[in-house]
mmCIF file of C-alpha atoms in Angstrom:
data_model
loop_
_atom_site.group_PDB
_atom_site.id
_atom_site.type_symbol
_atom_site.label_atom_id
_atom_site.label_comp_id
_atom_site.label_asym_id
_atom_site.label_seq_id
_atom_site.Cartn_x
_atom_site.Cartn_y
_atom_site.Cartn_z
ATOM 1 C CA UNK A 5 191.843 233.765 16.395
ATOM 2 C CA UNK A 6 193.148 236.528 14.677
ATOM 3 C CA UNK A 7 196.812 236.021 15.970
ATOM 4 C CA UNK A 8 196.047 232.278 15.570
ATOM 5 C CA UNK A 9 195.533 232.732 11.652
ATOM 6 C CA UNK A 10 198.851 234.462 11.001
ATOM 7 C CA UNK A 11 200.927 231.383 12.528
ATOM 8 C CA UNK A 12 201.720 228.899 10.061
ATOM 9 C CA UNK A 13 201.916 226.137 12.431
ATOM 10 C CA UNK A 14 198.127 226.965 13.731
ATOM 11 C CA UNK A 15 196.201 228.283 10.679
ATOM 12 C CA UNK A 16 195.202 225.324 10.000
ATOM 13 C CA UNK A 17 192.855 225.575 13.020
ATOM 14 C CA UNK A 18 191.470 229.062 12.106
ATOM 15 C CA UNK A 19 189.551 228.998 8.026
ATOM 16 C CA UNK A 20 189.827 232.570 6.548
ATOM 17 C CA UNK A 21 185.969 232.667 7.068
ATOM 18 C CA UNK A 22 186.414 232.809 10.607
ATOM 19 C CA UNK A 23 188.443 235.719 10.809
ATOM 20 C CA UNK A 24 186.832 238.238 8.093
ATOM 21 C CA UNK A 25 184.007 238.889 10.543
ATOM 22 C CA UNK A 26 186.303 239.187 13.765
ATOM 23 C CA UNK A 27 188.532 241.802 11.598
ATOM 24 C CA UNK A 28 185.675 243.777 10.858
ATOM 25 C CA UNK A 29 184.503 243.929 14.486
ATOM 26 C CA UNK A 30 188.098 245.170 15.660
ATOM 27 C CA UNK A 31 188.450 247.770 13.148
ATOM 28 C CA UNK A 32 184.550 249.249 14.966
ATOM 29 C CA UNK A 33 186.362 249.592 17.940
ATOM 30 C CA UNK A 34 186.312 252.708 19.252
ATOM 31 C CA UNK A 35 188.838 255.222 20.739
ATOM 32 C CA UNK A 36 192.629 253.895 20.981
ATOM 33 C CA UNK A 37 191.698 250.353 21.092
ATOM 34 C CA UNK A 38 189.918 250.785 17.488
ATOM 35 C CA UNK A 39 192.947 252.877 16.138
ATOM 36 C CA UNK A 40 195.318 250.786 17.565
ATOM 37 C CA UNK A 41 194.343 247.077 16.138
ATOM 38 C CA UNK A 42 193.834 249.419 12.349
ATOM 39 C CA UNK A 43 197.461 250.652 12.416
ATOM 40 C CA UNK A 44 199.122 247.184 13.902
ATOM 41 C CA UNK A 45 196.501 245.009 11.745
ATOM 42 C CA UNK A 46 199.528 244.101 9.333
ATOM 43 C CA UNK A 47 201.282 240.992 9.362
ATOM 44 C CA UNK A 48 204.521 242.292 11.195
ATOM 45 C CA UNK A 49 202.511 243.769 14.230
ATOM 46 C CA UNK A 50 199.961 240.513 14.639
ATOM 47 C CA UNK A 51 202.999 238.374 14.687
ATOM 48 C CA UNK A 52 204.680 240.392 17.303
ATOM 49 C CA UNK A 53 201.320 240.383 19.103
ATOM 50 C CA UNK A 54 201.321 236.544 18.883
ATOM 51 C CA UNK A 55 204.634 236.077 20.242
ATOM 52 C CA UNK A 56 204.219 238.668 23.589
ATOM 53 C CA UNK A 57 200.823 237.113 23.865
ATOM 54 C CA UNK A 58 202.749 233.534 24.110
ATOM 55 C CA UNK A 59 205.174 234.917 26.519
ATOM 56 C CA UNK A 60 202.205 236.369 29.136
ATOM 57 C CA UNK A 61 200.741 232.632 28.226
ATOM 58 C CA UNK A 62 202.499 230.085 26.550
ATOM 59 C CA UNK A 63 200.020 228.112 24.603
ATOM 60 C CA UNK A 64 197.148 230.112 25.020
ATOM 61 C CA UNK A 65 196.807 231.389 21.722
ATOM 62 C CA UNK A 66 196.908 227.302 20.206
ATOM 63 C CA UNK A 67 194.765 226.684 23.476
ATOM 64 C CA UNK A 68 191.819 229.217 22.037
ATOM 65 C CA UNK A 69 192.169 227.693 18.370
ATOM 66 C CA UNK A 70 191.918 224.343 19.495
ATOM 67 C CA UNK A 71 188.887 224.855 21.698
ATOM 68 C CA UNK A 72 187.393 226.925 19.126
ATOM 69 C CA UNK A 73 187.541 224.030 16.529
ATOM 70 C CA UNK A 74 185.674 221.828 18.872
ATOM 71 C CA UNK A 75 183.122 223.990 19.796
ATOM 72 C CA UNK A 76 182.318 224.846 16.260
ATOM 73 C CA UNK A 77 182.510 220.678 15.757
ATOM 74 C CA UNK A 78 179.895 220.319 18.729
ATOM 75 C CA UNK A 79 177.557 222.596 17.786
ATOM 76 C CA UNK A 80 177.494 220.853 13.853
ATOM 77 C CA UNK A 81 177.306 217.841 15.522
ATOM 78 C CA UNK A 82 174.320 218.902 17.551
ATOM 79 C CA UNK A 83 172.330 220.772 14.664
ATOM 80 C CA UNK A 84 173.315 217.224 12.435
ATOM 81 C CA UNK A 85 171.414 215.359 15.394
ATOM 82 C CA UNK A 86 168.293 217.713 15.553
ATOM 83 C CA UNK A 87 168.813 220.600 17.506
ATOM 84 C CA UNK A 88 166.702 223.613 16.163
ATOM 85 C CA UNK A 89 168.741 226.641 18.278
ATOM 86 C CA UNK A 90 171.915 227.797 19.565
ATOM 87 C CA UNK A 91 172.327 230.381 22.204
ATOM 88 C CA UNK A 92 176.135 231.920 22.305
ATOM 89 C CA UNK A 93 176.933 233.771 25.888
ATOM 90 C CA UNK A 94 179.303 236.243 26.160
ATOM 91 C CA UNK A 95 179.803 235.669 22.207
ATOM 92 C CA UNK A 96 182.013 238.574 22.122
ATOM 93 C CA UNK A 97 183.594 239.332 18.425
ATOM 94 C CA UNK A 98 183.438 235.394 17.742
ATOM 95 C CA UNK A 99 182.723 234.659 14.079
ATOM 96 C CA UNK A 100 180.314 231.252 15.049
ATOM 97 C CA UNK A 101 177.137 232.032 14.863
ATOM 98 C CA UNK A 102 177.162 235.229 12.410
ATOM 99 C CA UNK A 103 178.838 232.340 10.144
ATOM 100 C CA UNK A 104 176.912 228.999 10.290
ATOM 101 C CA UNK A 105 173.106 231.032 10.706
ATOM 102 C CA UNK A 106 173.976 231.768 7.160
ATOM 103 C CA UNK A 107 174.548 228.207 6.297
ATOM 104 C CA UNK A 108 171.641 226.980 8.231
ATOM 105 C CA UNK A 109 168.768 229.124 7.933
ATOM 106 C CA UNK A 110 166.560 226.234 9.166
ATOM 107 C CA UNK A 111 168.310 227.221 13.090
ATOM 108 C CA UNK A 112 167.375 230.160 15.601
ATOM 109 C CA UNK A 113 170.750 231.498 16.707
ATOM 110 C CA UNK A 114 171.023 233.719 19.470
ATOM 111 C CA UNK A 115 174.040 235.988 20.403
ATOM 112 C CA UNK A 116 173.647 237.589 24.168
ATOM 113 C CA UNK A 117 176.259 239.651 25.372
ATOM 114 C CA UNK A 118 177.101 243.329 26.980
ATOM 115 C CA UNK A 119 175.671 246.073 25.528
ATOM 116 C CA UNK A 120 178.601 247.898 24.486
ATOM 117 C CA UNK A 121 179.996 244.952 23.103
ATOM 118 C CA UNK A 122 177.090 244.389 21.017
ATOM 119 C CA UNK A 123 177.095 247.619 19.314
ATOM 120 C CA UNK A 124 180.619 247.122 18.188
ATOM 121 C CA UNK A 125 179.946 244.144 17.135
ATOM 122 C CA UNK A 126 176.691 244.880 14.457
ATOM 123 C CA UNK A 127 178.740 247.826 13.248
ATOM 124 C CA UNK A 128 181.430 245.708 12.393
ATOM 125 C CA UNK A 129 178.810 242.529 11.122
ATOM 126 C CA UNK A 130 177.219 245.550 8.929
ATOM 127 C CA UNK A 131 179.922 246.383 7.207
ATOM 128 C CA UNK A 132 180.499 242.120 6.829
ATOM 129 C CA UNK A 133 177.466 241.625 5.504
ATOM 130 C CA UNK A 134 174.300 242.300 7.951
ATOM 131 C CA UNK A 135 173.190 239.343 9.537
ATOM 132 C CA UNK A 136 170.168 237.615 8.466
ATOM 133 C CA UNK A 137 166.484 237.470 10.665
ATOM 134 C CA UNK A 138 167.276 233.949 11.974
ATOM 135 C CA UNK A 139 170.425 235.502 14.081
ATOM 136 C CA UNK A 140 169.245 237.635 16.998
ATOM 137 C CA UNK A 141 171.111 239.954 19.438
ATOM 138 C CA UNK A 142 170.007 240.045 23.549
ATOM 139 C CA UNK A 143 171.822 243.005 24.867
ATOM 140 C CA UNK A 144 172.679 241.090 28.309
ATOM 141 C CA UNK A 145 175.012 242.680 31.134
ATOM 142 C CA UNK A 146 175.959 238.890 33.120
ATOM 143 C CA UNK A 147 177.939 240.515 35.256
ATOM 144 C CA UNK A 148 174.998 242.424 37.347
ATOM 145 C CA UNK A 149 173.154 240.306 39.615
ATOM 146 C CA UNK A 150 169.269 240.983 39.997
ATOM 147 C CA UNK A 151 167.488 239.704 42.629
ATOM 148 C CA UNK A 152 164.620 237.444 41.837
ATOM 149 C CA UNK A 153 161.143 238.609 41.429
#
């Protein structure tokens, strides 16, 4: 979304809302990763990173803009028609729910996702502007299998 918002033919797709609390998550990152996205965060770097992203995938980067308008569209659609909580797996650094739970109070939303993902994540969403009560965090590892009880 990030590399979506500096492209002049997609930012459109991408509000600046959505990408202040991704930014802050991916300066929280830690080691090289962390250091990395700080130093290339600049307009130059992202668009180089935009156009080697489109080479490994051509149209991937307007593919996740696209899809990420509709799902925000959806879930309006379904809070506008009475649903009273939205659940976000493997949310990752996405902006959705830290954004519209502050809109609509009135909704439980949920974030579940890895652990160490998580952390990142609520370091970066502090320094945004801490979340309110009505968005909670399940520290969730999908990926492991447990056998049923």
């Amino acid at each position: 979304m990030v590399l979506a918002a500096h492209d002049p033919s997609l930012a459109w797709l991408v509000p600046p809302e959505v990408v202040a609390p991704i930014r802050a998550c991916l300066r929280e990152m830690p080691g090289l990763l962390g250091l990395g996205y700080r130093r290339m965060e600049g307009p130059f770097w992202l668009r180089r990173l935009r156009r080697q992203a489109e080479r490994s995938l051509p149209g991937g980067v307007l593919h996740m803009a696209t899809r990420k308008a509709w799902i925000e569209r959806e879930v309006r659609r379904a809070i506008a028609g009475g649903a009273t909580q939205v659940v976000v797996i493997g949310a990752g650094f996405d902006s959705l729910a830290y954004r519209l739970h502050r809109e609509r109070g009135d909704v439980a939303w949920w974030e579940v996702d890895r652990p160490a993902t998580q952390r990142v994540k609520l370091a970066g969403l502090d320094r945004a502007g801490a979340p309110s009560p009505t968005l909670g965090f399940v520290a969730a590892d999908l990926g492991r299998s447990r056998s049923p009880t």
